[in-house]
PDB file of C-alpha atoms in Angstrom:
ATOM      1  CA  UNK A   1       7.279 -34.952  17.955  1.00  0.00           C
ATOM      2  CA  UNK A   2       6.508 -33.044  20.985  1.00  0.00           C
ATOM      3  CA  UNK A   3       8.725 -30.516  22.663  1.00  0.00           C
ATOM      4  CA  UNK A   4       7.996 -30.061  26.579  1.00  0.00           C
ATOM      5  CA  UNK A   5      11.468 -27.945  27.195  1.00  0.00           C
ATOM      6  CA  UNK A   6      11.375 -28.942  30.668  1.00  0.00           C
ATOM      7  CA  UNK A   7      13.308 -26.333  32.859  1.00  0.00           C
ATOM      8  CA  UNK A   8      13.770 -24.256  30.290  1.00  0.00           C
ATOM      9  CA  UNK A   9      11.573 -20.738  29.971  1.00  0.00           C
ATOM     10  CA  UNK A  10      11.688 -17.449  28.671  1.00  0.00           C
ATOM     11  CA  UNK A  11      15.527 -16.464  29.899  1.00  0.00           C
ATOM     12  CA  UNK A  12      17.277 -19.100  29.375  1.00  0.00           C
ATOM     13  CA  UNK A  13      20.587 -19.562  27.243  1.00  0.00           C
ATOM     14  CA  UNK A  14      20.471 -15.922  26.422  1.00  0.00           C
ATOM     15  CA  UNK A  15      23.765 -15.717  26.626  1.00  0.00           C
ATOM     16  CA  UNK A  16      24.279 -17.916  24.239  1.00  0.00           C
ATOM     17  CA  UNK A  17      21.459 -16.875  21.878  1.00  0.00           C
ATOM     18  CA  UNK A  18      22.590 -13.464  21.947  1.00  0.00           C
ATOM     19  CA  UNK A  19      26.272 -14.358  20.910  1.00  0.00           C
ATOM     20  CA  UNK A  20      24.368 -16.362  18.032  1.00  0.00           C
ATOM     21  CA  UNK A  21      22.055 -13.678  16.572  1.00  0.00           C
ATOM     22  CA  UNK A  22      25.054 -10.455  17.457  1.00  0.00           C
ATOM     23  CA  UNK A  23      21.983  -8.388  18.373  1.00  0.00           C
ATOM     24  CA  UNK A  24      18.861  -8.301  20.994  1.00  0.00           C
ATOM     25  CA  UNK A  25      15.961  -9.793  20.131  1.00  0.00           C
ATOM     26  CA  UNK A  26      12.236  -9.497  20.268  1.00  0.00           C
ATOM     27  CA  UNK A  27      11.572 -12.238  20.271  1.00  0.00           C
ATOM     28  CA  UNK A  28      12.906 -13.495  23.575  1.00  0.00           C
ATOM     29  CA  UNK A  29       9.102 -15.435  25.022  1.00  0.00           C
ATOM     30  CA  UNK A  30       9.233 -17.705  21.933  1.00  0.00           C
ATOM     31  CA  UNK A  31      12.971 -18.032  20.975  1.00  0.00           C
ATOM     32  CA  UNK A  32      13.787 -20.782  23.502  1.00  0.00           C
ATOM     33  CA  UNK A  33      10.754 -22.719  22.016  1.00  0.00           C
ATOM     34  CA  UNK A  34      12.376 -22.617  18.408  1.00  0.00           C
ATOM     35  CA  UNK A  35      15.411 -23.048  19.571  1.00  0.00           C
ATOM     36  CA  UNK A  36      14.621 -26.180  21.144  1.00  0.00           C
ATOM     37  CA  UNK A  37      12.564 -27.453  18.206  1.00  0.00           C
ATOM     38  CA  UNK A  38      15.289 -27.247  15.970  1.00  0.00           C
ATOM     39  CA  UNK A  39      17.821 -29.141  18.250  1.00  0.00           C
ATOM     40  CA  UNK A  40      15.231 -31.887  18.308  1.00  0.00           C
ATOM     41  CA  UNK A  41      14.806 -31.891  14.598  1.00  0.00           C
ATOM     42  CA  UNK A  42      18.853 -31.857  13.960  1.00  0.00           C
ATOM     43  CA  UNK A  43      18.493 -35.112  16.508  1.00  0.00           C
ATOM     44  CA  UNK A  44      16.298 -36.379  14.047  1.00  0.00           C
ATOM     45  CA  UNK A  45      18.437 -35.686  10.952  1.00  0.00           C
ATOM     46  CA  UNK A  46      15.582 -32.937   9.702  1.00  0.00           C
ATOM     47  CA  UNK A  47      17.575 -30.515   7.157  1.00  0.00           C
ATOM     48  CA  UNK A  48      14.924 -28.072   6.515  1.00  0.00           C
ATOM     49  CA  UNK A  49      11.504 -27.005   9.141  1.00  0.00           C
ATOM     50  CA  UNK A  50       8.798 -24.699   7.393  1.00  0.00           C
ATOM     51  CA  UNK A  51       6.891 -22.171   9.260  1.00  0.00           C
ATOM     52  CA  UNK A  52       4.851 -19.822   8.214  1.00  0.00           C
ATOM     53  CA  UNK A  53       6.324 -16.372   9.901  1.00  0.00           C
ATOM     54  CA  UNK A  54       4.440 -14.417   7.035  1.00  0.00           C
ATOM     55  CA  UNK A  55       0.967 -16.061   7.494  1.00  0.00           C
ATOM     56  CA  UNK A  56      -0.796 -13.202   9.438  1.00  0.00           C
ATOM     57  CA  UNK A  57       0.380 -10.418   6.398  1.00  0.00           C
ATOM     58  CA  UNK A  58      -0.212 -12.628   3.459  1.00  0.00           C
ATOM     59  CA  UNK A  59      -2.298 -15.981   3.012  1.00  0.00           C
ATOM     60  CA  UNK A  60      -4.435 -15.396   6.296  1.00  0.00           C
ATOM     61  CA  UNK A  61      -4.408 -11.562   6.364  1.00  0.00           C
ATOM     62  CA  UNK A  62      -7.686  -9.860   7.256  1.00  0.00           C
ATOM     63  CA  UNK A  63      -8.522  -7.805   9.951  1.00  0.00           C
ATOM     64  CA  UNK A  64     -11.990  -6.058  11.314  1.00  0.00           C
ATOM     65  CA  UNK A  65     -10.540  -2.821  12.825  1.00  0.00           C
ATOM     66  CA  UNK A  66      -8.013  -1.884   9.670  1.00  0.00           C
ATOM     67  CA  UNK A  67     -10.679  -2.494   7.298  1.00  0.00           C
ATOM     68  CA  UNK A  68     -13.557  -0.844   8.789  1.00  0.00           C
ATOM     69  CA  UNK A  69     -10.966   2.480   8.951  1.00  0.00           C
ATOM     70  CA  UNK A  70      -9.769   1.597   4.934  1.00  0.00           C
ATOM     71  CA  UNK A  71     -13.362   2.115   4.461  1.00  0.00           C
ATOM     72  CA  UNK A  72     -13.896   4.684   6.598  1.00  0.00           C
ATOM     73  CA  UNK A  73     -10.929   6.575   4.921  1.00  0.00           C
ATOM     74  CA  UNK A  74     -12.196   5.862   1.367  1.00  0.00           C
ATOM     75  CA  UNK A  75     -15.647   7.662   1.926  1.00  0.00           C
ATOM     76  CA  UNK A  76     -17.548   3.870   1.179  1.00  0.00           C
ATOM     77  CA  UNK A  77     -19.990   4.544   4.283  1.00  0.00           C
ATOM     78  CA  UNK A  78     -22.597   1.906   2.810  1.00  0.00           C
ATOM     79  CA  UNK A  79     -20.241  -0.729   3.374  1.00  0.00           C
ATOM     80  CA  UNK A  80     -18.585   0.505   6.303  1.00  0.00           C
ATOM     81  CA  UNK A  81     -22.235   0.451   7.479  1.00  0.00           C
ATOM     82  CA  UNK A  82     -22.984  -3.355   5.856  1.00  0.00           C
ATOM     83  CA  UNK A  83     -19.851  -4.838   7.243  1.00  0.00           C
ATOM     84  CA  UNK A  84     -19.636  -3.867  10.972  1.00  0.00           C
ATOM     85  CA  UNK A  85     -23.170  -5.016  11.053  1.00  0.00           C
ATOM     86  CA  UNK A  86     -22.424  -8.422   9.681  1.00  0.00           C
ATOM     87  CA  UNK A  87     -19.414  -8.484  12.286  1.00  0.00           C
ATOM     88  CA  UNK A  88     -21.918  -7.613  14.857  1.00  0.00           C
ATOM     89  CA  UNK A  89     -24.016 -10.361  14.186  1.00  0.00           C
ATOM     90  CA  UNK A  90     -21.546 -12.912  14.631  1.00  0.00           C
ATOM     91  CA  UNK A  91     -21.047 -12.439  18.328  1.00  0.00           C
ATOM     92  CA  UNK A  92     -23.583 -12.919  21.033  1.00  0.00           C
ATOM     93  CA  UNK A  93     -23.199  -9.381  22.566  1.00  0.00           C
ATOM     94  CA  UNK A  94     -23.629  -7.016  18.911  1.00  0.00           C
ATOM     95  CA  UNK A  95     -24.054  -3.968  20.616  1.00  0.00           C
ATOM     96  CA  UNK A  96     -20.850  -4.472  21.976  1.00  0.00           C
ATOM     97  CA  UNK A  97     -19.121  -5.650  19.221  1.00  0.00           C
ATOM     98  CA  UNK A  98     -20.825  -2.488  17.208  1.00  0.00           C
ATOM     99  CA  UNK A  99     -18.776  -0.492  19.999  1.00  0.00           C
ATOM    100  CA  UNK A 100     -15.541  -1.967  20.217  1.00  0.00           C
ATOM    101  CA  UNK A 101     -15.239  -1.698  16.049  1.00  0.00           C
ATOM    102  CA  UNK A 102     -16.230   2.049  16.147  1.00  0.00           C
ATOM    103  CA  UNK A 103     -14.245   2.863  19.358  1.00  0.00           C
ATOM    104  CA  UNK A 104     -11.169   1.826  17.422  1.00  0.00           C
ATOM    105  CA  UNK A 105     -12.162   4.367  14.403  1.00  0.00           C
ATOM    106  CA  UNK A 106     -12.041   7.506  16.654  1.00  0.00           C
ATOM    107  CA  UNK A 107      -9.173  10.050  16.209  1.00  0.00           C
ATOM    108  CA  UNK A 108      -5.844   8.397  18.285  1.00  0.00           C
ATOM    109  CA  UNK A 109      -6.042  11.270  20.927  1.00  0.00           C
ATOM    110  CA  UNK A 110      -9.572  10.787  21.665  1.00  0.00           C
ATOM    111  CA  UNK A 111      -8.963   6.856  22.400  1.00  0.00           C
ATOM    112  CA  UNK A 112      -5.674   7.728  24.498  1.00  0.00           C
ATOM    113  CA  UNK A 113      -7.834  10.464  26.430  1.00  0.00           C
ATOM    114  CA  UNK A 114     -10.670   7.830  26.833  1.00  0.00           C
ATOM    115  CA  UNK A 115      -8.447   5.140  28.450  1.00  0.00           C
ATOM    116  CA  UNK A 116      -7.057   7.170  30.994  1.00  0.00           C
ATOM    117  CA  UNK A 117     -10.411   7.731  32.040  1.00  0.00           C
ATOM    118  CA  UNK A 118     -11.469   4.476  31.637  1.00  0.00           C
ATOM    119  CA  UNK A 119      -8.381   2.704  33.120  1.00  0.00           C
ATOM    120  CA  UNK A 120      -7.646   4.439  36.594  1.00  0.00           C
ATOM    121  CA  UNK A 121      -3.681   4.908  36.864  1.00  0.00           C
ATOM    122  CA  UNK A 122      -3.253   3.736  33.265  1.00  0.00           C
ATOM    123  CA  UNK A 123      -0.449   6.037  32.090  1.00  0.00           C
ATOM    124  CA  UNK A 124       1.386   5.123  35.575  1.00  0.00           C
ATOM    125  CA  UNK A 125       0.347   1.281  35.253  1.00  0.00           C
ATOM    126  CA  UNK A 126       1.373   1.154  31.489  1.00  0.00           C
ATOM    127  CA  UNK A 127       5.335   2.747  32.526  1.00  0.00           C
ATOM    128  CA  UNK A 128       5.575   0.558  34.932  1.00  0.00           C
ATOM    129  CA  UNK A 129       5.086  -2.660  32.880  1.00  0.00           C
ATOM    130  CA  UNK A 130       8.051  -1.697  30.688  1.00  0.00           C
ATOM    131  CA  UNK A 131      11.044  -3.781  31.797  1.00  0.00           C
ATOM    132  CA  UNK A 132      13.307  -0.906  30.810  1.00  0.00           C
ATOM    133  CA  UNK A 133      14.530   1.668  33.142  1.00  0.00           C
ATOM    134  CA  UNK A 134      12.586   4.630  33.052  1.00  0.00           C
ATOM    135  CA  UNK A 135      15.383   7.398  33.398  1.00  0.00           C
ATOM    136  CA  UNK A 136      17.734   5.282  30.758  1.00  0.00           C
ATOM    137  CA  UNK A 137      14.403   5.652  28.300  1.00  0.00           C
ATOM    138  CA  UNK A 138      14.306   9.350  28.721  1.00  0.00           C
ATOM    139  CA  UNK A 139      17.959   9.794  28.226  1.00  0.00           C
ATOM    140  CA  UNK A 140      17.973   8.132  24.900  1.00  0.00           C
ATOM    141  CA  UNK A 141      14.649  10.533  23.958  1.00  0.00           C
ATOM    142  CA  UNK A 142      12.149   6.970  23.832  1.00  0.00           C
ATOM    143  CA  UNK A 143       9.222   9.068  23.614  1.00  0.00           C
ATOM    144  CA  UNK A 144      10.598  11.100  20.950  1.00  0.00           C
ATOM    145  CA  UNK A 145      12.080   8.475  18.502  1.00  0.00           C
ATOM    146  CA  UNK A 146       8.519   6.924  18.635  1.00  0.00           C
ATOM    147  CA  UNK A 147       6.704   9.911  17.747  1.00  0.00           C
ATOM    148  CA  UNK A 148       9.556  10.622  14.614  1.00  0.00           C
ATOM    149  CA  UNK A 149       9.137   6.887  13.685  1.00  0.00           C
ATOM    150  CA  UNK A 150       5.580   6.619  13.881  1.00  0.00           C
ATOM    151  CA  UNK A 151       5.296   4.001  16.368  1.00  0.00           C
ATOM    152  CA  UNK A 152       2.620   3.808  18.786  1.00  0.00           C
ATOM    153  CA  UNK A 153       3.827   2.316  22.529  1.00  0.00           C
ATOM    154  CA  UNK A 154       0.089   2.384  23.060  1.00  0.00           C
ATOM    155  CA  UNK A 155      -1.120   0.315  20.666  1.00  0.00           C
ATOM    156  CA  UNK A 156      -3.938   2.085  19.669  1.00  0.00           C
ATOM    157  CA  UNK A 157      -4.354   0.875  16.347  1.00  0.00           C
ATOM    158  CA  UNK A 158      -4.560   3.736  13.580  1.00  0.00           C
ATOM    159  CA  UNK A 159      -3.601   2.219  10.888  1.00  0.00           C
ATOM    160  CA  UNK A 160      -5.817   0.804   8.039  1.00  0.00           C
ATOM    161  CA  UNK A 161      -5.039  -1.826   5.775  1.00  0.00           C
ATOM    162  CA  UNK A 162      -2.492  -0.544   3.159  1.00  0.00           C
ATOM    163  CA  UNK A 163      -0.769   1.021   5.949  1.00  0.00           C
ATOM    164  CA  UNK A 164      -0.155  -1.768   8.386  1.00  0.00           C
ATOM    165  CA  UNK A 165       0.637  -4.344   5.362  1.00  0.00           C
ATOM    166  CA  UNK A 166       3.545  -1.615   3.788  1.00  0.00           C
ATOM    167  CA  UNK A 167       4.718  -1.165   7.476  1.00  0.00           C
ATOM    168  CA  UNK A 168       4.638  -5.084   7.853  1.00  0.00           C
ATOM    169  CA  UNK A 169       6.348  -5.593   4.606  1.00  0.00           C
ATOM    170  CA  UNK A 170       9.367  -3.283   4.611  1.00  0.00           C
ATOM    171  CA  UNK A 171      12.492  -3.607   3.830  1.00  0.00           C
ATOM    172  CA  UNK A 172      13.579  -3.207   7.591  1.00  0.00           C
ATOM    173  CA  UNK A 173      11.128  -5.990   8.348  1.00  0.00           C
ATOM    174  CA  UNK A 174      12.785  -8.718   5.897  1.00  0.00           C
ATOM    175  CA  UNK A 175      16.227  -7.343   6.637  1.00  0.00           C
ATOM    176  CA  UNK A 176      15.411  -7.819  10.683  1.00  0.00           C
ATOM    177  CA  UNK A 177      13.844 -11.452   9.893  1.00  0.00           C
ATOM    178  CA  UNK A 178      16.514 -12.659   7.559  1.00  0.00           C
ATOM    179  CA  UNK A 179      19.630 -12.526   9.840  1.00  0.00           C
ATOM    180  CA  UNK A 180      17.840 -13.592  12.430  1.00  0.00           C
ATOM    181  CA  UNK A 181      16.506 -16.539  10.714  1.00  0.00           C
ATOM    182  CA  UNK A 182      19.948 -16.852   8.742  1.00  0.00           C
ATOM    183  CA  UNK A 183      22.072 -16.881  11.746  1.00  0.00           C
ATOM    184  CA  UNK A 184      19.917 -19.011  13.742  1.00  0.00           C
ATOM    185  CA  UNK A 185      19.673 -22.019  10.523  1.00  0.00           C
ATOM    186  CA  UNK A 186      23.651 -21.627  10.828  1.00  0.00           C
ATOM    187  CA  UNK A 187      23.499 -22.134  14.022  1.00  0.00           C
ATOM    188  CA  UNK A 188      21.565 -25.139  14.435  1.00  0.00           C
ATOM    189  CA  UNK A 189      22.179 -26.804  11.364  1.00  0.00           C
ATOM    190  CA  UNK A 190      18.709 -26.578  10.386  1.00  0.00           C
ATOM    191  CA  UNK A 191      17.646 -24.036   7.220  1.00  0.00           C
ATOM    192  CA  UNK A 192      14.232 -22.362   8.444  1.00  0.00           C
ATOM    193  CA  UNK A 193      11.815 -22.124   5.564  1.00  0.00           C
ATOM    194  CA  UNK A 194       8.698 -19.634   5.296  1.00  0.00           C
ATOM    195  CA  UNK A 195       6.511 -20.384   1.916  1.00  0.00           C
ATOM    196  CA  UNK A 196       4.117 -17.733   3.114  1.00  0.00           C
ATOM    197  CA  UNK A 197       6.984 -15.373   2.548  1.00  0.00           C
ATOM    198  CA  UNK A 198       7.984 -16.179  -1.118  1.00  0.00           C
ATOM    199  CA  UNK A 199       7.710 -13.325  -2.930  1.00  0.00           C
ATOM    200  CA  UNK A 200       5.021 -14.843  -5.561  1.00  0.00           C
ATOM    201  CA  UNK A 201       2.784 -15.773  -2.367  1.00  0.00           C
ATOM    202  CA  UNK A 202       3.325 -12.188  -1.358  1.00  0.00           C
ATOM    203  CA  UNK A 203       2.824 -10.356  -4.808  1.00  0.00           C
ATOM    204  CA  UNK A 204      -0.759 -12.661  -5.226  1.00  0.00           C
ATOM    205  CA  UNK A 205      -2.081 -11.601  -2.194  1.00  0.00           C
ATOM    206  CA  UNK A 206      -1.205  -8.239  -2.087  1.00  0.00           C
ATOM    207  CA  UNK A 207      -3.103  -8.716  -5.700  1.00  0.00           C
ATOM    208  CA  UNK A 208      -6.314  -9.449  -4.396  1.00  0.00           C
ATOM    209  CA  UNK A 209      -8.967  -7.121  -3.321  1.00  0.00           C
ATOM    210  CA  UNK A 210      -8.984  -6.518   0.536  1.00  0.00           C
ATOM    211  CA  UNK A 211     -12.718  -7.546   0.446  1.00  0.00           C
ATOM    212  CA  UNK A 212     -11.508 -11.421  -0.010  1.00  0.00           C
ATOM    213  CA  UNK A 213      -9.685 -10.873   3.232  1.00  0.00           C
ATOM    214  CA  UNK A 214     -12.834  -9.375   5.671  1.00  0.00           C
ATOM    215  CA  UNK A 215     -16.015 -10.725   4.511  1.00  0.00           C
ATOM    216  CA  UNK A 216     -19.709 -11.028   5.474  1.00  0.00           C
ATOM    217  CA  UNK A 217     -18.504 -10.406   9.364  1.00  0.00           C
ATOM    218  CA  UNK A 218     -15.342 -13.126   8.600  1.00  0.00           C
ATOM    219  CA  UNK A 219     -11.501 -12.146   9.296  1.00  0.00           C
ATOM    220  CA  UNK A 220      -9.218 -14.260   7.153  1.00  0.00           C
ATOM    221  CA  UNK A 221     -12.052 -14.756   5.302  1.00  0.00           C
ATOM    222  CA  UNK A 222      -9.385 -15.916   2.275  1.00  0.00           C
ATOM    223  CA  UNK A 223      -7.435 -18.804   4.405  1.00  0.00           C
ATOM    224  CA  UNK A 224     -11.201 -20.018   5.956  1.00  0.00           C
ATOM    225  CA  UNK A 225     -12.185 -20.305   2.258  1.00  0.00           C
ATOM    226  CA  UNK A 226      -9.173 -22.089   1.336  1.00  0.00           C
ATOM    227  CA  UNK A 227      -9.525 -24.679   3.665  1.00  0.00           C
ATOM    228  CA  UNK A 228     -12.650 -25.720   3.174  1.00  0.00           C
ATOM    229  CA  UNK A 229     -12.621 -29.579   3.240  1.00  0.00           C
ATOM    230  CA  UNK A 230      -9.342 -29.612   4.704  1.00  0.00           C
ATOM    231  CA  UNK A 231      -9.802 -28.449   7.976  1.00  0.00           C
ATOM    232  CA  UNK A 232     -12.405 -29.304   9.901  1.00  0.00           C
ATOM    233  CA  UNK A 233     -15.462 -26.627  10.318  1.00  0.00           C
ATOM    234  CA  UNK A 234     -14.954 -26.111  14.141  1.00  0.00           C
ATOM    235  CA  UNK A 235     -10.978 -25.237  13.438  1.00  0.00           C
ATOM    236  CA  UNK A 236     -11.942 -23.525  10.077  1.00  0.00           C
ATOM    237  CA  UNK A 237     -14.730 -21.392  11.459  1.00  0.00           C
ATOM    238  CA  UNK A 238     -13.134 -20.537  14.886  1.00  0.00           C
ATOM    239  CA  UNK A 239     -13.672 -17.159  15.960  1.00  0.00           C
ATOM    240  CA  UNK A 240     -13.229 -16.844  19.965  1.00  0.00           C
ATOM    241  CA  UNK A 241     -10.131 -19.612  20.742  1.00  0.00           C
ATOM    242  CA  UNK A 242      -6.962 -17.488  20.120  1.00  0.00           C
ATOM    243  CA  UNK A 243      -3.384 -18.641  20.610  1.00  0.00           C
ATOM    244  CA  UNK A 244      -1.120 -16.714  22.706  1.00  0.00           C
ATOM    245  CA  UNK A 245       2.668 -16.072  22.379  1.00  0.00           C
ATOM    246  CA  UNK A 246       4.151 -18.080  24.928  1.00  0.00           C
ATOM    247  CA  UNK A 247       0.923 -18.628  26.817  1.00  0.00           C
ATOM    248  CA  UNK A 248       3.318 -20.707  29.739  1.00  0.00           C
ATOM    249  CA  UNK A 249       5.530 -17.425  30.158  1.00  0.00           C
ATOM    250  CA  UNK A 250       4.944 -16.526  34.092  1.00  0.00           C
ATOM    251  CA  UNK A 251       4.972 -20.826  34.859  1.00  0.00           C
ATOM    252  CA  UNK A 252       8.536 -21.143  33.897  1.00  0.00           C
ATOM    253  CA  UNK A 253       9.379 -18.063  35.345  1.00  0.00           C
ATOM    254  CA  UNK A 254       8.295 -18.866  38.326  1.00  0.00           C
ATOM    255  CA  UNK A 255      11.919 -20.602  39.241  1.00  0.00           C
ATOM    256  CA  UNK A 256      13.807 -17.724  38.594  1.00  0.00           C
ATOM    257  CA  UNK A 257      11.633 -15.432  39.709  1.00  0.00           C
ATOM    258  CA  UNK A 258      13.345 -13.797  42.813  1.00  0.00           C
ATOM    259  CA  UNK A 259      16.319 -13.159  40.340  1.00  0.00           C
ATOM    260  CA  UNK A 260      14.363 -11.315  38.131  1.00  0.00           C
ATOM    261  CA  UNK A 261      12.479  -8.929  39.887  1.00  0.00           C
ATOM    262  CA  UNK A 262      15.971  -7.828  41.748  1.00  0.00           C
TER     263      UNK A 262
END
């Protein structure tokens, strides 16, 4: 059952989806999406919809950058070594690839030095982007929480494995998700299910050795493995075509466009 959501996009019904979920969400390119697909499946009498939320932290985890820098961390230089040359190899530019996996092991301030230089305006480009008002964000000390919190408005990824999986997996993560996903299942009349967030799925994957995740220059080497014979090898052994949240975003915001740049 396709969805098209025509006329719909990115702002619309927030209103009413903010009276649902009592809080702002972060979700605000996708929710109208969901939103719509469960309406359509309560048309269709469809109690329960499973997703899988959870997928990129448990089942199909696996990651080049955190797991070169787990290594990196961990002193295990021949395999550092092994694997970003086997991750090399599987693109058509490796001396790029051997750059790109090594830029992202550098100290944080050295990579935030490097793309101002490399990025002219950057820091100036990057506060303009933010939808929120600059002077509000410096009255409520922004730059300061993130620092105290240890999140990075960069995204320059210093994090290795263990780290990004216990930030992913916190308490304040499943507490966020739940009422979310609680409130919106009331809502609608449909009960949102994720099986990649049971806790056994969780507590067997976090179980397995992070080499079954990133192997011989594979990311979610586990899942690829898994579906051997079950999905075919171009889907299976796709490593260039990435989806993109909401890849239709600027379309449908074309039509209220004027109104949201005022």
């Amino acid at each position: 059952t396709y969805c098209r959501l025509e006329g719909k996009h990115a702002l619309s019904d927030t209103d009413r989806l903010l009276a649902m979920l009592e809080q702002p969400y972060k979700i605000f390119e996708n929710l109208f999406w969901i939103d719509g697909i469960m309406a359509a499946a309560r048309e269709h009498n469809v109690g329960v919809l499973l997703n899988g939320a959870a997928g990129n932290i448990t089942i199909s985890w696996g990651d080049f950058s955190p797991h070169l820098l787990s290594l990196l961390r961990s002193g295990q230089w021949r395999r550092l070594f092994r694997e970003s040359r086997d991750i090399a190899r599987r693109y058509r530019r490796p001396l790029r690839a051997l750059f790109k996996l090594y830029y992202t092991l550098l100290p944080y301030d050295v990579q935030k030095n490097l793309n101002r230089l490399i990025v002219r305006g950057w820091p100036k480009k990057e506060r303009d982007l933010s939808p929120i008002n600059p002077d509000f964000a410096q009255s409520c000390s922004v730059q300061e929480r993130f620092r105290r919190l240890g999140f990075d408005p960069l995204f320059i990824n210093r994090l290795d494995s263990y780290e990004i999986r216990k930030k992913k997996l916190s308490p304040d993560f499943f507490s966020h998700l739940g009422v979310i996903v609680t409130k919106h299942s009331l809502a609608s009349g449909v009960a949102l299910r994720d099986p990649t967030m049971d806790k056994r799925v969780i507590e067997f994957c976090l179980s397995l050795p992070e080499s079954l995740y990133v192997r011989k220059g594979w990311d979610r080497f586990l899942i690829r493995r898994a579906m051997t014979g079950i999905l075919p090898d171009k889907v299976r052994q796709n490593d260039t075509v990435r989806g993109k949240q909401n890849a239709d975003l600027a379309q449908r915001l074309q039509a209220c466009w004027p109104e949201l740049v005022l």
